[in-house]
GROMACS .gro file of C-alpha atoms in nm:
model
  483
    1MET     CA    1  10.496   2.885  10.292
    2THR     CA    2  10.152   2.966  10.155
    3LEU     CA    3   9.868   2.757  10.300
    4VAL     CA    4   9.653   2.599  10.026
    5PRO     CA    5   9.316   2.478  10.163
    6THR     CA    6   9.161   2.202   9.952
    7THR     CA    7   8.892   1.937   9.950
    8LEU     CA    8   8.982   1.580   9.852
    9GLY     CA    9   8.757   1.381   9.619
   10VAL     CA   10   8.803   1.006   9.571
   11ASP     CA   11   8.667   0.822   9.267
   12LEU     CA   12   8.673   0.447   9.335
   13GLY     CA   13   8.626   0.300   8.988
   14THR     CA   14   8.598  -0.058   8.872
   15SER     CA   15   8.961  -0.091   8.763
   16GLY     CA   16   9.124   0.220   8.904
   17LEU     CA   17   9.104   0.497   9.159
   18LYS     CA   18   9.132   0.870   9.090
   19LEU     CA   19   9.194   1.156   9.331
   20VAL     CA   20   9.127   1.526   9.295
   21LEU     CA   21   9.230   1.813   9.519
   22LEU     CA   22   8.971   2.086   9.467
   23GLY     CA   23   9.062   2.442   9.561
   24ARG     CA   24   8.830   2.683   9.735
   25ASP     CA   25   8.770   2.855   9.402
   26GLY     CA   26   8.639   2.527   9.253
   27SER     CA   27   8.945   2.460   9.040
   28VAL     CA   28   9.136   2.133   9.029
   29VAL     CA   29   9.462   2.190   9.220
   30ALA     CA   30   9.614   1.847   9.159
   31GLU     CA   31   9.501   1.497   9.062
   32SER     CA   32   9.639   1.144   9.050
   33GLU     CA   33   9.530   0.787   8.988
   34ALA     CA   34   9.626   0.426   9.054
   35ALA     CA   35   9.508   0.107   8.884
   36TYR     CA   36   9.412  -0.234   9.019
   37ASP     CA   37   9.294  -0.556   8.862
   38VAL     CA   38   8.948  -0.707   8.854
   39GLU     CA   39   8.971  -1.078   8.925
   40HIS     CA   40   8.777  -1.336   8.722
   41PRO     CA   41   8.819  -1.661   8.919
   42ARG     CA   42   8.555  -1.837   8.709
   43PRO     CA   43   8.371  -1.753   8.387
   44GLY     CA   44   8.104  -1.493   8.457
   45ARG     CA   45   8.255  -1.380   8.785
   46SER     CA   46   8.404  -1.040   8.863
   47GLU     CA   47   8.562  -0.974   9.201
   48SER     CA   48   8.798  -0.737   9.374
   49ALA     CA   49   8.974  -0.756   9.707
   50PRO     CA   50   8.886  -0.435   9.894
   51THR     CA   51   9.245  -0.426  10.019
   52ALA     CA   52   9.341  -0.356   9.656
   53TRP     CA   53   9.127  -0.041   9.674
   54THR     CA   54   9.285   0.087   9.994
   55THR     CA   55   9.634   0.000   9.869
   56ALA     CA   56   9.561   0.197   9.551
   57LEU     CA   57   9.439   0.488   9.762
   58GLY     CA   58   9.773   0.498   9.940
   59THR     CA   59   9.963   0.479   9.610
   60ALA     CA   60   9.751   0.757   9.459
   61LEU     CA   61   9.801   0.973   9.769
   62ASP     CA   62  10.178   0.929   9.736
   63ASP     CA   63  10.156   1.057   9.380
   64LEU     CA   64   9.910   1.334   9.470
   65ALA     CA   65  10.134   1.466   9.744
   66ALA     CA   66  10.432   1.468   9.505
   67ARG     CA   67  10.232   1.657   9.241
   68ALA     CA   68  10.110   1.912   9.495
   69ALA     CA   69  10.451   1.961   9.658
   70GLY     CA   70  10.532   2.282   9.473
   71LEU     CA   71  10.197   2.448   9.533
   72GLY     CA   72  10.251   2.548   9.893
   73GLU     CA   73  10.146   2.389  10.221
   74VAL     CA   74   9.842   2.189  10.110
   75ALA     CA   75   9.577   2.129  10.375
   76VAL     CA   76   9.286   1.891  10.313
   77ARG     CA   77   8.980   2.032  10.489
   78ALA     CA   78   8.733   1.754  10.402
   79VAL     CA   79   8.711   1.426  10.210
   80GLY     CA   80   8.438   1.276   9.992
   81VAL     CA   81   8.435   0.927   9.840
   82ALA     CA   82   8.228   0.820   9.540
   83GLY     CA   83   8.248   0.474   9.391
   84GLN     CA   84   8.133   0.208   9.152
   85MET     CA   85   7.772   0.116   9.217
   86HIS     CA   86   7.565  -0.204   9.255
   87ALA     CA   87   7.834  -0.428   9.403
   88ALA     CA   88   7.807  -0.638   9.718
   89VAL     CA   89   8.081  -0.620   9.980
   90LEU     CA   90   8.017  -0.850  10.277
   91VAL     CA   91   8.204  -0.711  10.577
   92ASP     CA   92   8.243  -0.784  10.947
   93ALA     CA   93   8.159  -0.538  11.223
   94ALA     CA   94   8.489  -0.353  11.169
   95GLY     CA   95   8.423  -0.306  10.797
   96ASP     CA   96   8.671  -0.569  10.677
   97ALA     CA   97   8.561  -0.791  10.389
   98VAL     CA   98   8.484  -1.155  10.471
   99VAL     CA   99   8.493  -1.255  10.102
  100PRO     CA  100   8.605  -1.067   9.788
  101ALA     CA  101   8.373  -0.791   9.671
  102VAL     CA  102   8.132  -0.906   9.399
  103LEU     CA  103   8.121  -0.638   9.129
  104TRP     CA  104   7.848  -0.507   8.900
  105THR     CA  105   7.979  -0.705   8.601
  106ASP     CA  106   7.942  -1.035   8.787
  107ALA     CA  107   7.683  -1.278   8.646
  108ARG     CA  108   7.679  -1.556   8.908
  109ALA     CA  109   7.330  -1.457   9.028
  110THR     CA  110   7.168  -1.503   8.686
  111ASP     CA  111   7.010  -1.826   8.804
  112ARG     CA  112   6.843  -1.642   9.094
  113LEU     CA  113   6.655  -1.387   8.884
  114ASP     CA  114   6.358  -1.616   8.822
  115ARG     CA  115   6.280  -1.582   9.193
  116TRP     CA  116   6.273  -1.207   9.151
  117ARG     CA  117   6.054  -1.226   8.841
  118ALA     CA  118   5.809  -1.443   9.036
  119LEU     CA  119   5.758  -1.177   9.303
  120PRO     CA  120   5.401  -1.043   9.317
  121ASP     CA  121   5.360  -0.745   9.086
  122ALA     CA  122   5.281  -0.514   9.376
  123VAL     CA  123   5.607  -0.615   9.545
  124ARG     CA  124   5.834  -0.602   9.239
  125ALA     CA  125   5.700  -0.287   9.068
  126PRO     CA  126   5.837  -0.044   9.333
  127LEU     CA  127   6.188  -0.161   9.246
  128ALA     CA  128   6.130   0.026   8.916
  129ASN     CA  129   6.448  -0.117   8.764
  130PRO     CA  130   6.557  -0.398   8.533
  131LEU     CA  131   6.659  -0.718   8.710
  132VAL     CA  132   7.038  -0.741   8.680
  133PRO     CA  133   7.244  -1.024   8.828
  134GLY     CA  134   7.536  -0.802   8.932
  135MET     CA  135   7.329  -0.585   9.164
  136THR     CA  136   7.353  -0.621   9.539
  137GLY     CA  137   7.015  -0.786   9.597
  138PRO     CA  138   7.054  -1.079   9.354
  139VAL     CA  139   7.412  -1.130   9.474
  140LEU     CA  140   7.290  -1.158   9.834
  141ASP     CA  141   7.031  -1.407   9.710
  142TRP     CA  142   7.311  -1.609   9.545
  143PHE     CA  143   7.511  -1.617   9.867
  144ALA     CA  144   7.202  -1.732  10.058
  145ALA     CA  145   7.167  -2.026   9.817
  146HIS     CA  146   7.531  -2.115   9.748
  147ASP     CA  147   7.748  -1.980  10.033
  148PRO     CA  148   7.532  -1.910  10.338
  149GLY     CA  149   7.841  -1.931  10.558
  150ALA     CA  150   7.963  -1.602  10.408
  151LEU     CA  151   7.637  -1.436  10.513
  152ASP     CA  152   7.671  -1.585  10.860
  153ARG     CA  153   8.020  -1.436  10.895
  154ALA     CA  154   7.909  -1.095  10.768
  155ALA     CA  155   7.775  -0.815  10.984
  156HIS     CA  156   7.681  -0.584  10.695
  157VAL     CA  157   7.662  -0.558  10.319
  158LEU     CA  158   7.818  -0.235  10.193
  159LEU     CA  159   7.877  -0.061   9.863
  160PRO     CA  160   8.240  -0.013   9.755
  161LYS     CA  161   8.269   0.353   9.850
  162ASP     CA  162   8.138   0.273  10.199
  163VAL     CA  163   8.424   0.026  10.253
  164VAL     CA  164   8.689   0.282  10.156
  165ARG     CA  165   8.521   0.550  10.366
  166ALA     CA  166   8.516   0.313  10.666
  167TRP     CA  167   8.889   0.250  10.616
  168LEU     CA  168   8.956   0.624  10.614
  169VAL     CA  169   8.748   0.713  10.920
  170ASP     CA  170   8.919   0.656  11.255
  171ASP     CA  171   8.686   0.867  11.472
  172ALA     CA  172   8.334   0.772  11.366
  173ALA     CA  173   8.024   0.986  11.395
  174LEU     CA  174   7.811   0.732  11.205
  175PRO     CA  175   7.817   0.351  11.213
  176VAL     CA  176   8.034   0.157  10.970
  177ALA     CA  177   7.708   0.020  10.828
  178THR     CA  178   7.603   0.341  10.657
  179THR     CA  179   7.539   0.419  10.293
  180ASP     CA  180   7.350   0.692  10.105
  181ARG     CA  181   7.037   0.687   9.890
  182SER     CA  182   7.225   0.736   9.560
  183ASP     CA  183   7.408   0.405   9.614
  184ALA     CA  184   7.120   0.227   9.789
  185ALA     CA  185   6.889   0.298   9.493
  186GLY     CA  186   7.119   0.090   9.271
  187THR     CA  187   7.096  -0.230   9.473
  188LEU     CA  188   6.761  -0.374   9.356
  189LEU     CA  189   6.666  -0.358   9.724
  190TRP     CA  190   6.527  -0.003   9.711
  191ASP     CA  191   6.161   0.098   9.697
  192VAL     CA  192   6.187   0.383   9.447
  193PRO     CA  193   5.849   0.557   9.510
  194ALA     CA  194   5.897   0.530   9.887
  195ASP     CA  195   6.268   0.624   9.867
  196ALA     CA  196   6.352   0.359  10.128
  197TRP     CA  197   6.467  -0.002  10.158
  198ALA     CA  198   6.222  -0.242   9.992
  199ALA     CA  199   6.119  -0.436  10.302
  200ASP     CA  200   5.855  -0.637  10.111
  201VAL     CA  201   6.115  -0.766   9.863
  202VAL     CA  202   6.355  -0.861  10.140
  203ALA     CA  203   6.079  -1.044  10.326
  204HIS     CA  204   5.939  -1.228  10.023
  205LEU     CA  205   6.285  -1.354   9.922
  206ASP     CA  206   6.389  -1.428  10.280
  207LEU     CA  207   6.704  -1.219  10.251
  208PRO     CA  208   6.896  -1.121  10.567
  209ALA     CA  209   6.757  -0.776  10.646
  210ARG     CA  210   7.009  -0.745  10.932
  211LEU     CA  211   7.286  -0.689  10.674
  212LEU     CA  212   7.133  -0.376  10.520
  213PRO     CA  213   7.312  -0.056  10.623
  214GLY     CA  214   7.155   0.259  10.753
  215VAL     CA  215   7.104   0.543  10.506
  216ALA     CA  216   7.236   0.895  10.562
  217PRO     CA  217   7.263   1.203  10.337
  218SER     CA  218   7.553   1.190  10.092
  219ASP     CA  219   7.701   1.505  10.244
  220ALA     CA  220   7.659   1.399  10.609
  221VAL     CA  221   7.983   1.382  10.805
  222ALA     CA  222   8.054   1.014  10.882
  223GLY     CA  223   8.353   1.092  11.105
  224THR     CA  224   8.706   1.223  11.086
  225THR     CA  225   9.040   1.084  10.974
  226ALA     CA  226   9.397   1.137  11.086
  227ARG     CA  227   9.540   0.932  10.797
  228LEU     CA  228   9.589   1.227  10.562
  229ALA     CA  229   9.844   1.392  10.789
  230ARG     CA  230  10.098   1.142  10.654
  231TRP     CA  231  10.074   1.304  10.310
  232PHE     CA  232   9.950   1.652  10.394
  233PRO     CA  233  10.065   1.743  10.748
  234ALA     CA  234   9.886   2.078  10.743
  235SER     CA  235   9.554   1.891  10.727
  236GLY     CA  236   9.572   1.800  11.094
  237THR     CA  237   9.440   1.485  11.257
  238ALA     CA  238   9.063   1.538  11.240
  239VAL     CA  239   8.969   1.585  10.874
  240PRO     CA  240   8.592   1.538  10.820
  241VAL     CA  241   8.489   1.256  10.585
  242VAL     CA  242   8.138   1.266  10.439
  243VAL     CA  243   7.923   0.963  10.356
  244GLY     CA  244   7.968   1.009   9.980
  245GLY     CA  245   7.770   0.867   9.688
  246GLY     CA  246   7.761   0.652   9.379
  247ASP     CA  247   8.003   0.737   9.101
  248THR     CA  248   7.740   0.826   8.843
  249PRO     CA  249   7.535   1.070   9.053
  250ALA     CA  250   7.858   1.226   9.179
  251ALA     CA  251   7.966   1.288   8.819
  252ARG     CA  252   7.626   1.441   8.744
  253LEU     CA  253   7.670   1.673   9.041
  254ALA     CA  254   8.004   1.791   8.902
  255VAL     CA  255   7.869   1.871   8.556
  256GLY     CA  256   7.545   2.028   8.673
  257ALA     CA  257   7.306   1.738   8.591
  258PRO     CA  258   7.252   1.832   8.225
  259GLY     CA  259   6.958   1.724   8.010
  260LEU     CA  260   7.143   1.433   7.848
  261HIS     CA  261   7.468   1.312   8.000
  262VAL     CA  262   7.688   1.027   7.877
  263ASN     CA  263   7.961   0.900   8.107
  264LEU     CA  264   8.198   0.680   7.909
  265GLY     CA  265   8.434   0.464   8.113
  266THR     CA  266   8.468   0.091   8.176
  267GLY     CA  267   8.093   0.086   8.131
  268ALA     CA  268   7.883   0.366   7.984
  269GLN     CA  269   7.592   0.539   8.151
  270VAL     CA  270   7.342   0.747   7.958
  271MET     CA  271   7.140   0.968   8.191
  272ALA     CA  272   6.851   1.212   8.188
  273ALA     CA  273   6.680   1.389   8.477
  274LEU     CA  274   6.346   1.255   8.603
  275ASP     CA  275   6.089   1.459   8.793
  276GLN     CA  276   5.875   1.192   8.955
  277PRO     CA  277   5.959   0.820   8.963
  278GLN     CA  278   5.680   0.567   8.926
  279PRO     CA  279   5.648   0.194   8.995
  280ALA     CA  280   5.726  -0.010   8.685
  281LEU     CA  281   5.737  -0.378   8.593
  282ASP     CA  282   6.016  -0.489   8.359
  283PRO     CA  283   6.148  -0.144   8.260
  284VAL     CA  284   6.438  -0.134   8.014
  285VAL     CA  285   6.605   0.165   8.183
  286HIS     CA  286   6.698   0.231   8.544
  287THR     CA  287   6.556   0.484   8.787
  288PHE     CA  288   6.819   0.596   9.037
  289ALA     CA  289   6.851   0.860   9.307
  290ASP     CA  290   7.087   1.156   9.306
  291THR     CA  291   7.300   1.276   9.597
  292GLY     CA  292   7.037   1.514   9.732
  293SER     CA  293   6.830   1.457  10.043
  294GLY     CA  294   6.508   1.591  10.189
  295PRO     CA  295   6.348   1.857   9.966
  296ALA     CA  296   6.660   1.854   9.746
  297ALA     CA  297   6.627   1.482   9.662
  298ARG     CA  298   6.602   1.418   9.287
  299TRP     CA  299   6.605   1.126   9.045
  300TYR     CA  300   6.742   1.037   8.705
  301ARG     CA  301   6.684   0.770   8.443
  302LEU     CA  302   6.981   0.569   8.327
  303ALA     CA  303   7.040   0.337   8.034
  304ALA     CA  304   7.349   0.129   8.104
  305VAL     CA  305   7.607  -0.027   7.874
  306GLN     CA  306   7.823  -0.267   8.073
  307ASN     CA  307   8.070  -0.321   7.789
  308ALA     CA  308   8.208   0.016   7.680
  309GLY     CA  309   8.573   0.089   7.763
  310LEU     CA  310   8.584  -0.262   7.905
  311ALA     CA  311   8.525  -0.414   7.560
  312LEU     CA  312   8.747  -0.169   7.373
  313GLY     CA  313   9.026  -0.233   7.622
  314TRP     CA  314   8.985  -0.608   7.571
  315ALA     CA  315   9.004  -0.567   7.193
  316LEU     CA  316   9.321  -0.361   7.220
  317ARG     CA  317   9.484  -0.618   7.447
  318VAL     CA  318   9.409  -0.915   7.221
  319LEU     CA  319   9.536  -0.714   6.924
  320GLY     CA  320   9.855  -0.629   7.111
  321LEU     CA  321   9.791  -0.254   7.114
  322GLY     CA  322   9.803   0.019   7.375
  323TRP     CA  323   9.531   0.281   7.400
  324SER     CA  324   9.712   0.562   7.219
  325ASP     CA  325   9.859   0.338   6.948
  326GLY     CA  326   9.530   0.157   6.902
  327LEU     CA  327   9.323   0.472   6.859
  328ALA     CA  328   9.585   0.616   6.624
  329LEU     CA  329   9.557   0.299   6.415
  330ALA     CA  330   9.177   0.324   6.420
  331ARG     CA  331   9.199   0.672   6.269
  332THR     CA  332   9.373   0.530   5.961
  333VAL     CA  333   9.055   0.341   5.861
  334PRO     CA  334   8.746   0.515   5.716
  335ASP     CA  335   8.406   0.500   5.880
  336GLY     CA  336   8.256   0.155   5.855
  337ALA     CA  337   8.578  -0.032   5.937
  338GLY     CA  338   8.592  -0.198   5.596
  339GLY     CA  339   8.264  -0.377   5.659
  340VAL     CA  340   8.371  -0.522   5.995
  341THR     CA  341   8.128  -0.496   6.286
  342PHE     CA  342   8.220  -0.536   6.653
  343LEU     CA  343   7.960  -0.636   6.912
  344PRO     CA  344   8.108  -0.547   7.252
  345PHE     CA  345   7.890  -0.762   7.478
  346LEU     CA  346   8.168  -0.959   7.648
  347THR     CA  347   7.986  -0.982   7.982
  348GLY     CA  348   7.629  -0.956   7.855
  349GLU     CA  349   7.409  -0.652   7.908
  350ARG     CA  350   7.117  -0.545   8.127
  351GLY     CA  351   6.850  -0.555   7.858
  352GLY     CA  352   6.741  -0.290   7.612
  353VAL     CA  353   7.072  -0.265   7.425
  354ALA     CA  354   7.127  -0.641   7.461
  355GLY     CA  355   7.038  -0.917   7.703
  356PRO     CA  356   7.238  -1.088   7.979
  357GLY     CA  357   7.310  -1.383   7.751
  358ALA     CA  358   7.452  -1.175   7.464
  359ARG     CA  359   7.823  -1.211   7.393
  360GLY     CA  360   8.081  -1.028   7.186
  361ALA     CA  361   8.183  -1.087   6.825
  362TRP     CA  362   8.361  -0.944   6.525
  363THR     CA  363   8.156  -1.008   6.211
  364GLY     CA  364   8.207  -0.925   5.843
  365LEU     CA  365   8.566  -1.048   5.840
  366ARG     CA  366   8.739  -1.085   5.503
  367GLU     CA  367   9.075  -1.214   5.388
  368GLY     CA  368   9.207  -0.859   5.376
  369THR     CA  369   9.087  -0.767   5.725
  370GLY     CA  370   9.372  -0.662   5.953
  371ARG     CA  371   9.433  -0.503   6.290
  372PRO     CA  372   9.341  -0.152   6.167
  373GLU     CA  373   8.989  -0.264   6.067
  374LEU     CA  374   8.944  -0.473   6.383
  375VAL     CA  375   9.038  -0.191   6.617
  376ARG     CA  376   8.832   0.064   6.420
  377ALA     CA  377   8.532  -0.168   6.442
  378ALA     CA  378   8.588  -0.197   6.819
  379VAL     CA  379   8.579   0.182   6.859
  380GLU     CA  380   8.265   0.205   6.648
  381GLY     CA  381   8.102  -0.084   6.834
  382MET     CA  382   8.152   0.093   7.166
  383VAL     CA  383   8.004   0.417   7.030
  384PHE     CA  384   7.712   0.241   6.862
  385ALA     CA  385   7.622   0.061   7.187
  386VAL     CA  386   7.606   0.403   7.355
  387ALA     CA  387   7.387   0.536   7.072
  388ALA     CA  388   7.150   0.243   7.121
  389ALA     CA  389   7.131   0.328   7.492
  390VAL     CA  390   7.048   0.692   7.415
  391ASP     CA  391   6.750   0.576   7.209
  392LEU     CA  392   6.612   0.392   7.512
  393LEU     CA  393   6.568   0.718   7.705
  394GLU     CA  394   6.362   0.885   7.430
  395THR     CA  395   6.490   1.231   7.524
  396ALA     CA  396   6.410   1.556   7.351
  397PRO     CA  397   6.659   1.678   7.088
  398GLY     CA  398   6.951   1.871   7.224
  399ALA     CA  399   7.320   1.866   7.302
  400VAL     CA  400   7.494   1.582   7.485
  401VAL     CA  401   7.744   1.636   7.767
  402VAL     CA  402   8.008   1.362   7.781
  403THR     CA  403   8.245   1.275   8.064
  404GLY     CA  404   8.478   0.987   8.141
  405GLY     CA  405   8.808   0.864   8.003
  406GLY     CA  406   8.647   0.704   7.699
  407SER     CA  407   8.541   1.046   7.569
  408ARG     CA  408   8.892   1.195   7.554
  409ASP     CA  409   8.970   1.089   7.200
  410PRO     CA  410   8.830   1.316   6.924
  411LEU     CA  411   8.741   1.014   6.709
  412VAL     CA  412   8.504   0.885   6.976
  413ARG     CA  413   8.335   1.224   7.010
  414ARG     CA  414   8.301   1.269   6.636
  415LEU     CA  415   8.148   0.924   6.589
  416LEU     CA  416   7.910   0.988   6.878
  417ALA     CA  417   7.798   1.324   6.732
  418ASP     CA  418   7.734   1.163   6.394
  419ALA     CA  419   7.557   0.858   6.537
  420LEU     CA  420   7.328   1.069   6.757
  421GLY     CA  421   7.286   1.368   6.527
  422ARG     CA  422   7.351   1.597   6.824
  423PRO     CA  423   7.630   1.832   6.931
  424VAL     CA  424   7.863   1.660   7.178
  425HIS     CA  425   8.025   1.869   7.452
  426ARG     CA  426   8.309   1.711   7.644
  427VAL     CA  427   8.358   1.838   7.997
  428GLY     CA  428   8.727   1.890   8.067
  429LEU     CA  429   8.745   1.700   8.395
  430ARG     CA  430   8.970   1.397   8.420
  431SER     CA  431   8.735   1.256   8.680
  432ALA     CA  432   8.397   1.424   8.713
  433THR     CA  433   8.319   1.164   8.979
  434ALA     CA  434   8.614   1.268   9.198
  435VAL     CA  435   8.516   1.633   9.158
  436GLY     CA  436   8.159   1.547   9.256
  437ALA     CA  437   8.287   1.364   9.564
  438ALA     CA  438   8.489   1.672   9.661
  439LEU     CA  439   8.181   1.891   9.614
  440LEU     CA  440   7.985   1.667   9.852
  441ALA     CA  441   8.261   1.703  10.111
  442ALA     CA  442   8.266   2.081  10.074
  443ARG     CA  443   7.887   2.097  10.097
  444GLY     CA  444   7.876   1.874  10.401
  445THR     CA  445   8.131   2.078  10.594
  446GLY     CA  446   7.959   2.411  10.535
  447ASP     CA  447   8.198   2.547  10.275
  448PRO     CA  448   8.032   2.471   9.939
  449VAL     CA  449   8.212   2.562   9.617
  450GLU     CA  450   8.114   2.579   9.253
  451PRO     CA  451   8.336   2.370   9.026
  452VAL     CA  452   8.533   2.534   8.749
  453VAL     CA  453   8.428   2.322   8.452
  454ALA     CA  454   8.591   2.379   8.116
  455THR     CA  455   8.400   2.251   7.815
  456ASP     CA  456   8.568   2.173   7.484
  457GLU     CA  457   8.436   2.318   7.162
  458PRO     CA  458   8.136   2.103   7.070
  459GLU     CA  459   8.177   1.825   6.819
  460LEU     CA  460   7.902   1.874   6.562
  461PRO     CA  461   7.748   1.615   6.331
  462GLY     CA  462   7.955   1.626   6.013
  463PRO     CA  463   7.902   1.586   5.640
  464GLY     CA  464   7.973   1.212   5.667
  465ARG     CA  465   7.692   1.156   5.916
  466ALA     CA  466   7.477   0.962   5.669
  467ASP     CA  467   7.748   0.700   5.633
  468VAL     CA  468   7.783   0.664   6.009
  469VAL     CA  469   7.406   0.624   6.044
  470GLU     CA  470   7.418   0.352   5.778
  471HIS     CA  471   7.694   0.171   5.967
  472LEU     CA  472   7.495   0.208   6.290
  473ALA     CA  473   7.198   0.039   6.121
  474ARG     CA  474   7.425  -0.248   6.015
  475TRP     CA  475   7.550  -0.275   6.373
  476ARG     CA  476   7.192  -0.290   6.505
  477GLU     CA  477   7.110  -0.573   6.266
  478ALA     CA  478   7.417  -0.768   6.380
  479ALA     CA  479   7.329  -0.707   6.748
  480ALA     CA  480   6.971  -0.826   6.690
  481ALA     CA  481   7.094  -1.139   6.510
  482LEU     CA  482   7.326  -1.219   6.799
  483GLY     CA  483   7.025  -1.232   7.030
   0.00000   0.00000   0.00000
């Protein structure tokens, strides 16, 4: 049987996990995915049990092995994990969670942000990011105030991908308490100009510095795993696993870090490269690190929309529609959704597009409004929130590269092209993040590859763009009125 050497990339998303086997020629050999639920035990809270992530990984590996069965004798030569950013996972010395993971959409730490705003300017400015309650730092602050026992039981605070990597590794080269700069920079505990943990912030807020993990390059080998031999026996029992990175920078790595990049999933991220980060008080956009290290370390600016696919998925559920049926129904309604506007801010936003206290709404309802108009308004509301985020970056004119599951439907791409007045190129990767994770693994084990990335024909602004721009203006007015 023909031996097929591959690299495995893991994309640990908010509500699902995707896997990619990347061949030595950079092509996707096989891929799979598995879903899990986000728990909301109280209003404003978003949690996941890390065991749900590792269970989903096993399920996805079952499916991946079945899909790859006819390809030959598949051997995984290295593994990379990329995952949802900003969360806080309190773990013991073995890497097992002591409480459920608190996710980026969680708002419990909102009441702690005044402490962060009161930091001396010279201490807060190097964070160079908006203050967001779902980021690791404010969540740690919340635990210190409301559940100090959880901090006492914890040995480390990790990011989600670090937990899954620790589960995979059974012969460690690096400590369990290890992350990378691309994830660390999204914690609100990172000194952006210094590219290091923000020791002054930790000290001023009296946070437990002992919990912070060490930082290693994203492509450094964290150890090896024997687990994959169960699914791919030809892999052997010592497959290298690299440290990995955040999902967004991993996706940017896969698509070549273009000038303007929109990743449209549960949330949406609008990104543009940044040459030199600077301290900033109260910025409306984020400054995050990429997966490079040393002389190759780079940065990017990011405008975030927390409620993208999350809000559209909610609208479809309450309307009793699946994704394909719902989007088909949306296409039966002209632009403007019959005057109905959807504001997708179910969990609040990070500022800029909307504030943490903003909430969702359908407005402009009439007696004749039905499910078609409601679902069409939900699609437009998601796209218009992304367009508002693009404006925050003030980028030069040019094409937009889009990735993520939310960009698969042509209606979404057409509305985005019209709203932005730019060509929209969709990259034909089911999970750019998983591909980016695989690239990190290949790079870290001395066998780098270039991904084979197919790009759809660009969606160009159409003759009806003026109408879409008018509807976008109406949406902006409704968002401003909502506060």
